[in-house]
mmCIF file of C-alpha atoms and ligand atoms in Angstrom:
data_model
loop_
_atom_site.group_PDB
_atom_site.id
_atom_site.type_symbol
_atom_site.label_atom_id
_atom_site.label_comp_id
_atom_site.label_asym_id
_atom_site.label_seq_id
_atom_site.Cartn_x
_atom_site.Cartn_y
_atom_site.Cartn_z
ATOM 1 C CA MET A 1 9.225 -28.194 -17.157
ATOM 2 C CA ALA A 2 5.533 -28.443 -17.018
ATOM 3 C CA THR A 3 2.888 -25.697 -17.088
ATOM 4 C CA THR A 4 0.401 -25.176 -14.396
ATOM 5 C CA THR A 5 -2.415 -22.851 -13.739
ATOM 6 C CA ALA A 6 -1.651 -19.418 -12.765
ATOM 7 C CA THR A 7 -1.864 -19.204 -8.769
ATOM 8 C CA VAL A 8 -2.873 -15.934 -8.071
ATOM 9 C CA PRO A 9 -3.010 -15.463 -4.331
ATOM 10 C CA ASP A 10 -6.286 -13.996 -2.899
ATOM 11 C CA ALA A 11 -6.263 -10.326 -1.429
ATOM 12 C CA ALA A 12 -2.706 -9.970 -2.208
ATOM 13 C CA ASP A 13 -1.222 -6.470 -2.670
ATOM 14 C CA LEU A 14 0.594 -5.373 -5.768
ATOM 15 C CA ASP A 15 3.856 -6.157 -4.333
ATOM 16 C CA GLU A 16 2.700 -9.662 -3.256
ATOM 17 C CA LEU A 17 1.161 -10.019 -6.691
ATOM 18 C CA ARG A 18 4.317 -9.214 -8.388
ATOM 19 C CA ALA A 19 6.325 -11.554 -6.057
ATOM 20 C CA ALA A 20 3.959 -14.433 -7.025
ATOM 21 C CA ALA A 21 3.951 -13.555 -10.572
ATOM 22 C CA ALA A 22 7.640 -13.963 -10.519
ATOM 23 C CA THR A 23 7.393 -17.603 -10.296
ATOM 24 C CA CYS A 24 4.352 -18.138 -12.806
ATOM 25 C CA THR A 25 4.374 -21.230 -15.048
ATOM 26 C CA GLY A 26 0.794 -20.780 -16.018
ATOM 27 C CA CYS A 27 1.783 -21.107 -19.757
ATOM 28 C CA ALA A 28 4.932 -22.194 -21.586
ATOM 29 C CA LEU A 29 6.426 -18.590 -22.057
ATOM 30 C CA TYR A 30 8.096 -18.663 -18.770
ATOM 31 C CA ARG A 31 10.719 -21.163 -20.095
ATOM 32 C CA ASP A 32 12.305 -18.962 -22.678
ATOM 33 C CA ALA A 33 11.596 -15.417 -21.109
ATOM 34 C CA THR A 34 14.190 -13.761 -18.960
ATOM 35 C CA GLN A 35 11.620 -12.807 -16.261
ATOM 36 C CA THR A 36 7.908 -12.054 -15.738
ATOM 37 C CA VAL A 37 7.380 -8.403 -16.414
ATOM 38 C CA PHE A 38 4.543 -7.162 -14.047
ATOM 39 C CA GLY A 39 2.637 -4.071 -13.985
ATOM 40 C CA GLU A 40 4.203 -0.774 -12.526
ATOM 41 C CA GLY A 41 2.636 2.263 -10.906
ATOM 42 C CA PRO A 42 0.990 3.507 -7.859
ATOM 43 C CA PRO A 43 -1.833 1.226 -6.502
ATOM 44 C CA THR A 44 -3.946 4.519 -6.498
ATOM 45 C CA ALA A 45 -3.601 5.310 -10.052
ATOM 46 C CA ARG A 46 -6.628 6.689 -11.673
ATOM 47 C CA ALA A 47 -6.042 4.909 -14.734
ATOM 48 C CA VAL A 48 -4.583 1.518 -15.982
ATOM 49 C CA LEU A 49 -2.766 1.134 -19.544
ATOM 50 C CA VAL A 50 -2.930 -2.291 -20.645
ATOM 51 C CA GLY A 51 -0.425 -3.332 -23.546
ATOM 52 C CA GLU A 52 -0.021 -6.620 -25.202
ATOM 53 C CA GLN A 53 3.196 -8.278 -23.882
ATOM 54 C CA PRO A 54 6.847 -7.237 -22.796
ATOM 55 C CA GLY A 55 9.302 -6.811 -25.842
ATOM 56 C CA ASP A 56 12.884 -7.631 -26.046
ATOM 57 C CA ARG A 57 13.889 -4.608 -23.916
ATOM 58 C CA GLU A 58 11.175 -4.959 -21.385
ATOM 59 C CA ASP A 59 12.050 -8.683 -20.952
ATOM 60 C CA ARG A 60 15.545 -7.924 -20.207
ATOM 61 C CA ALA A 61 14.445 -4.723 -17.856
ATOM 62 C CA GLY A 62 11.821 -6.468 -15.981
ATOM 63 C CA ARG A 63 9.736 -3.383 -16.517
ATOM 64 C CA PRO A 64 6.815 -2.557 -18.941
ATOM 65 C CA PHE A 65 7.165 -0.122 -21.991
ATOM 66 C CA VAL A 66 10.779 0.988 -21.737
ATOM 67 C CA GLY A 67 11.625 0.150 -25.267
ATOM 68 C CA PRO A 68 10.497 1.672 -28.725
ATOM 69 C CA ALA A 69 6.763 1.437 -27.999
ATOM 70 C CA GLY A 70 7.330 2.787 -24.559
ATOM 71 C CA GLY A 71 8.858 5.704 -26.150
ATOM 72 C CA VAL A 72 5.840 6.544 -28.415
ATOM 73 C CA LEU A 73 3.595 6.137 -25.392
ATOM 74 C CA ASP A 74 5.833 8.239 -23.333
ATOM 75 C CA ARG A 75 5.924 11.043 -25.818
ATOM 76 C CA ALA A 76 2.027 11.025 -26.252
ATOM 77 C CA LEU A 77 1.368 11.094 -22.402
ATOM 78 C CA ASP A 78 4.028 13.703 -22.001
ATOM 79 C CA GLU A 79 2.333 15.890 -24.897
ATOM 80 C CA LEU A 80 -1.076 15.592 -23.254
ATOM 81 C CA GLY A 81 0.228 16.316 -19.850
ATOM 82 C CA VAL A 82 -0.298 12.964 -18.398
ATOM 83 C CA ASP A 83 2.416 12.004 -16.104
ATOM 84 C CA ARG A 84 3.536 8.590 -16.751
ATOM 85 C CA SER A 85 4.350 7.802 -13.122
ATOM 86 C CA SER A 86 0.801 8.553 -11.896
ATOM 87 C CA VAL A 87 -0.681 5.804 -14.331
ATOM 88 C CA TYR A 88 -0.299 2.184 -13.873
ATOM 89 C CA LEU A 89 1.153 0.178 -16.798
ATOM 90 C CA THR A 90 0.940 -3.229 -17.331
ATOM 91 C CA ASN A 91 0.514 -5.928 -20.114
ATOM 92 C CA ALA A 92 -2.100 -8.740 -21.053
ATOM 93 C CA VAL A 93 0.650 -11.293 -21.066
ATOM 94 C CA LYS A 94 3.574 -11.038 -18.815
ATOM 95 C CA HIS A 95 6.240 -12.941 -20.501
ATOM 96 C CA PHE A 96 7.826 -12.040 -23.740
ATOM 97 C CA LYS A 97 6.913 -14.384 -26.546
ATOM 98 C CA PHE A 98 9.538 -14.420 -29.520
ATOM 99 C CA VAL A 99 11.013 -16.507 -32.079
ATOM 100 C CA ARG A 100 14.757 -16.337 -32.801
ATOM 101 C CA ALA A 101 16.077 -15.203 -35.981
ATOM 102 C CA GLU A 102 17.343 -17.841 -38.426
ATOM 103 C CA ARG A 103 20.929 -15.862 -38.180
ATOM 104 C CA GLY A 104 22.127 -13.932 -35.440
ATOM 105 C CA LYS A 105 20.721 -13.582 -31.722
ATOM 106 C CA ARG A 106 17.685 -11.373 -32.422
ATOM 107 C CA ARG A 107 14.644 -12.230 -30.585
ATOM 108 C CA ILE A 108 11.752 -11.346 -32.759
ATOM 109 C CA HIS A 109 8.243 -10.577 -31.453
ATOM 110 C CA LYS A 110 5.540 -13.131 -31.650
ATOM 111 C CA THR A 111 2.201 -12.249 -30.883
ATOM 112 C CA PRO A 112 0.558 -14.092 -27.986
ATOM 113 C CA GLY A 113 -2.018 -16.401 -28.754
ATOM 114 C CA ARG A 114 -5.593 -16.999 -26.875
ATOM 115 C CA THR A 115 -3.953 -19.695 -24.764
ATOM 116 C CA GLU A 116 -1.226 -17.470 -23.209
ATOM 117 C CA VAL A 117 -3.856 -14.490 -22.811
ATOM 118 C CA VAL A 118 -6.217 -16.566 -21.136
ATOM 119 C CA ALA A 119 -3.566 -18.213 -18.881
ATOM 120 C CA CYS A 120 -2.426 -14.686 -18.053
ATOM 121 C CA ARG A 121 -5.631 -12.925 -17.373
ATOM 122 C CA PRO A 122 -6.064 -13.760 -13.810
ATOM 123 C CA TRP A 123 -3.018 -11.482 -13.109
ATOM 124 C CA LEU A 124 -4.726 -8.796 -15.167
ATOM 125 C CA LEU A 125 -7.657 -9.105 -13.202
ATOM 126 C CA ALA A 126 -5.981 -8.936 -9.867
ATOM 127 C CA GLU A 127 -4.048 -5.983 -10.882
ATOM 128 C CA LEU A 128 -7.416 -4.210 -11.929
ATOM 129 C CA ARG A 129 -8.877 -5.494 -8.529
ATOM 130 C CA GLU A 130 -6.134 -3.830 -6.558
ATOM 131 C CA VAL A 131 -5.854 -0.664 -8.569
ATOM 132 C CA SER A 132 -9.538 -0.238 -9.239
ATOM 133 C CA PRO A 133 -9.048 2.351 -11.673
ATOM 134 C CA GLU A 134 -11.369 5.014 -13.033
ATOM 135 C CA PHE A 135 -10.132 4.215 -16.637
ATOM 136 C CA VAL A 136 -8.692 1.326 -18.333
ATOM 137 C CA VAL A 137 -6.933 1.865 -21.725
ATOM 138 C CA LEU A 138 -6.434 -0.805 -23.818
ATOM 139 C CA LEU A 139 -3.802 -0.342 -26.214
ATOM 140 C CA GLY A 140 -4.291 -2.593 -29.133
ATOM 141 C CA SER A 141 -6.486 -5.691 -29.951
ATOM 142 C CA VAL A 142 -4.623 -8.173 -27.782
ATOM 143 C CA ALA A 143 -5.146 -6.264 -24.744
ATOM 144 C CA ALA A 144 -8.565 -5.378 -25.720
ATOM 145 C CA LYS A 145 -9.515 -9.036 -26.556
ATOM 146 C CA ALA A 146 -8.006 -10.105 -23.244
ATOM 147 C CA LEU A 147 -10.504 -7.892 -21.298
ATOM 148 C CA LEU A 148 -13.323 -7.619 -23.511
ATOM 149 C CA GLY A 149 -13.580 -11.031 -25.129
ATOM 150 C CA PRO A 150 -12.070 -12.511 -28.633
ATOM 151 C CA SER A 151 -14.818 -11.071 -30.608
ATOM 152 C CA PHE A 152 -14.188 -7.395 -29.707
ATOM 153 C CA ARG A 153 -13.139 -5.254 -32.714
ATOM 154 C CA LEU A 154 -11.073 -1.850 -32.438
ATOM 155 C CA THR A 155 -12.657 -0.506 -35.324
ATOM 156 C CA GLY A 156 -15.435 1.655 -34.498
ATOM 157 C CA ASN A 157 -14.721 1.283 -30.828
ATOM 158 C CA ARG A 158 -11.290 3.171 -30.636
ATOM 159 C CA GLY A 159 -11.253 6.724 -29.125
ATOM 160 C CA ARG A 160 -14.142 6.876 -27.146
ATOM 161 C CA LEU A 161 -15.107 5.827 -23.299
ATOM 162 C CA LEU A 162 -16.939 2.560 -23.393
ATOM 163 C CA ASP A 163 -18.941 1.266 -20.477
ATOM 164 C CA PRO A 164 -17.131 -1.894 -18.695
ATOM 165 C CA PRO A 165 -18.883 -5.131 -19.467
ATOM 166 C CA ASP A 166 -21.170 -6.632 -17.065
ATOM 167 C CA ASP A 167 -18.649 -8.869 -15.443
ATOM 168 C CA GLU A 168 -18.106 -9.302 -11.581
ATOM 169 C CA SER A 169 -14.530 -10.403 -12.031
ATOM 170 C CA LEU A 170 -13.579 -7.087 -13.807
ATOM 171 C CA SER A 171 -12.883 -4.083 -11.417
ATOM 172 C CA ALA A 172 -12.706 -1.439 -14.224
ATOM 173 C CA GLY A 173 -14.298 1.810 -14.367
ATOM 174 C CA ARG A 174 -14.790 3.155 -18.101
ATOM 175 C CA ILE A 175 -12.893 1.769 -20.862
ATOM 176 C CA LEU A 176 -10.828 3.592 -23.604
ATOM 177 C CA VAL A 177 -9.353 1.299 -26.598
ATOM 178 C CA THR A 178 -6.909 2.543 -29.036
ATOM 179 C CA THR A 179 -4.126 1.284 -30.928
ATOM 180 C CA HIS A 180 -1.054 -0.270 -29.780
ATOM 181 C CA PRO A 181 2.036 2.223 -29.859
ATOM 182 C CA SER A 182 4.068 -0.244 -31.867
ATOM 183 C CA ALA A 183 1.560 -0.105 -34.569
ATOM 184 C CA VAL A 184 2.278 3.678 -34.874
ATOM 185 C CA LEU A 185 5.960 2.570 -35.620
ATOM 186 C CA ARG A 186 5.129 0.096 -38.366
ATOM 187 C CA ALA A 187 2.354 2.422 -39.978
ATOM 188 C CA PRO A 188 3.106 3.682 -43.460
ATOM 189 C CA ASP A 189 2.168 7.034 -42.456
ATOM 190 C CA ARG A 190 3.690 7.295 -39.030
ATOM 191 C CA THR A 191 2.916 11.147 -38.475
ATOM 192 C CA ALA A 192 -0.837 10.274 -39.005
ATOM 193 C CA ALA A 193 -1.000 7.047 -36.978
ATOM 194 C CA TYR A 194 0.835 9.226 -34.278
ATOM 195 C CA ALA A 195 -1.780 11.856 -34.295
ATOM 196 C CA GLU A 196 -4.687 9.510 -34.105
ATOM 197 C CA PHE A 197 -3.098 7.517 -31.137
ATOM 198 C CA VAL A 198 -2.790 11.023 -29.520
ATOM 199 C CA ALA A 199 -6.357 12.079 -30.271
ATOM 200 C CA ASP A 200 -7.568 8.882 -28.561
ATOM 201 C CA LEU A 201 -5.456 9.327 -25.628
ATOM 202 C CA GLU A 202 -6.536 12.866 -25.298
ATOM 203 C CA VAL A 203 -9.867 11.465 -24.253
ATOM 204 C CA LEU A 204 -7.852 9.875 -21.397
ATOM 205 C CA ALA A 205 -6.308 13.182 -20.527
ATOM 206 C CA LYS A 206 -9.607 15.149 -20.598
ATOM 207 C CA ALA A 207 -11.393 12.602 -18.327
ATOM 208 C CA LEU A 208 -8.330 12.972 -15.973
ATOM 209 C CA ALA A 209 -8.376 16.592 -15.980
HETATM 210 N N1 LIG B 301 4.725 -3.478 -25.908
HETATM 211 C C1 LIG B 301 3.840 -3.847 -25.243
HETATM 212 O O1 LIG B 301 2.698 -4.204 -25.405
HETATM 213 N N2 LIG B 301 4.098 -3.921 -23.846
HETATM 214 C C2 LIG B 301 5.334 -3.421 -23.465
HETATM 215 O O2 LIG B 301 5.507 -3.310 -22.179
HETATM 216 C C3 LIG B 301 6.341 -3.133 -24.294
HETATM 217 C C4 LIG B 301 5.821 -3.165 -25.623
#
């Protein structure tokens, strides 16, 4: 099963993009993943939140952020009074990348590489083109690098509104970069990491108010 270049239909709306992405073979991840996990949310959303890639639960459900990281994100949005259904949620890479545990059936998350990020980027750009949000929130360094380039660093940039890069292909308003919610779950001090995550997202909540 060969890979091809992602074929993103021109001038397609989100439903048409979702349907086209379902058969994407733009990188090798389609071979082992259950399905493409496309973004979800209103086409009129004022904010697009971009994660890394679907995890095990998202791969099975076909929806972004329905697993443990999604729980952290939901809790933070809820505390800040941002309705999850009012934002558009998506990922930089739309297939689950994993390795199988040596024993048992567990599928262990593997960070997507630059090849997969680049192959999937046209879908993310097309989603941004369709939603044309006022704010784009990049959750973690894979999402940040997918949009802002591989040399982008989270340190020193998280938690404040940044101007979008001068790039015609990017229909994005201001950009907010923060950590990935799964990093909160892995942090040695989860309480502190969660508080920092919420403080970053508060910048979005205030901008939306
Ligand atoms: N992590 C992500 O980055 N995205 C998801 O949809 C789930 C977990």
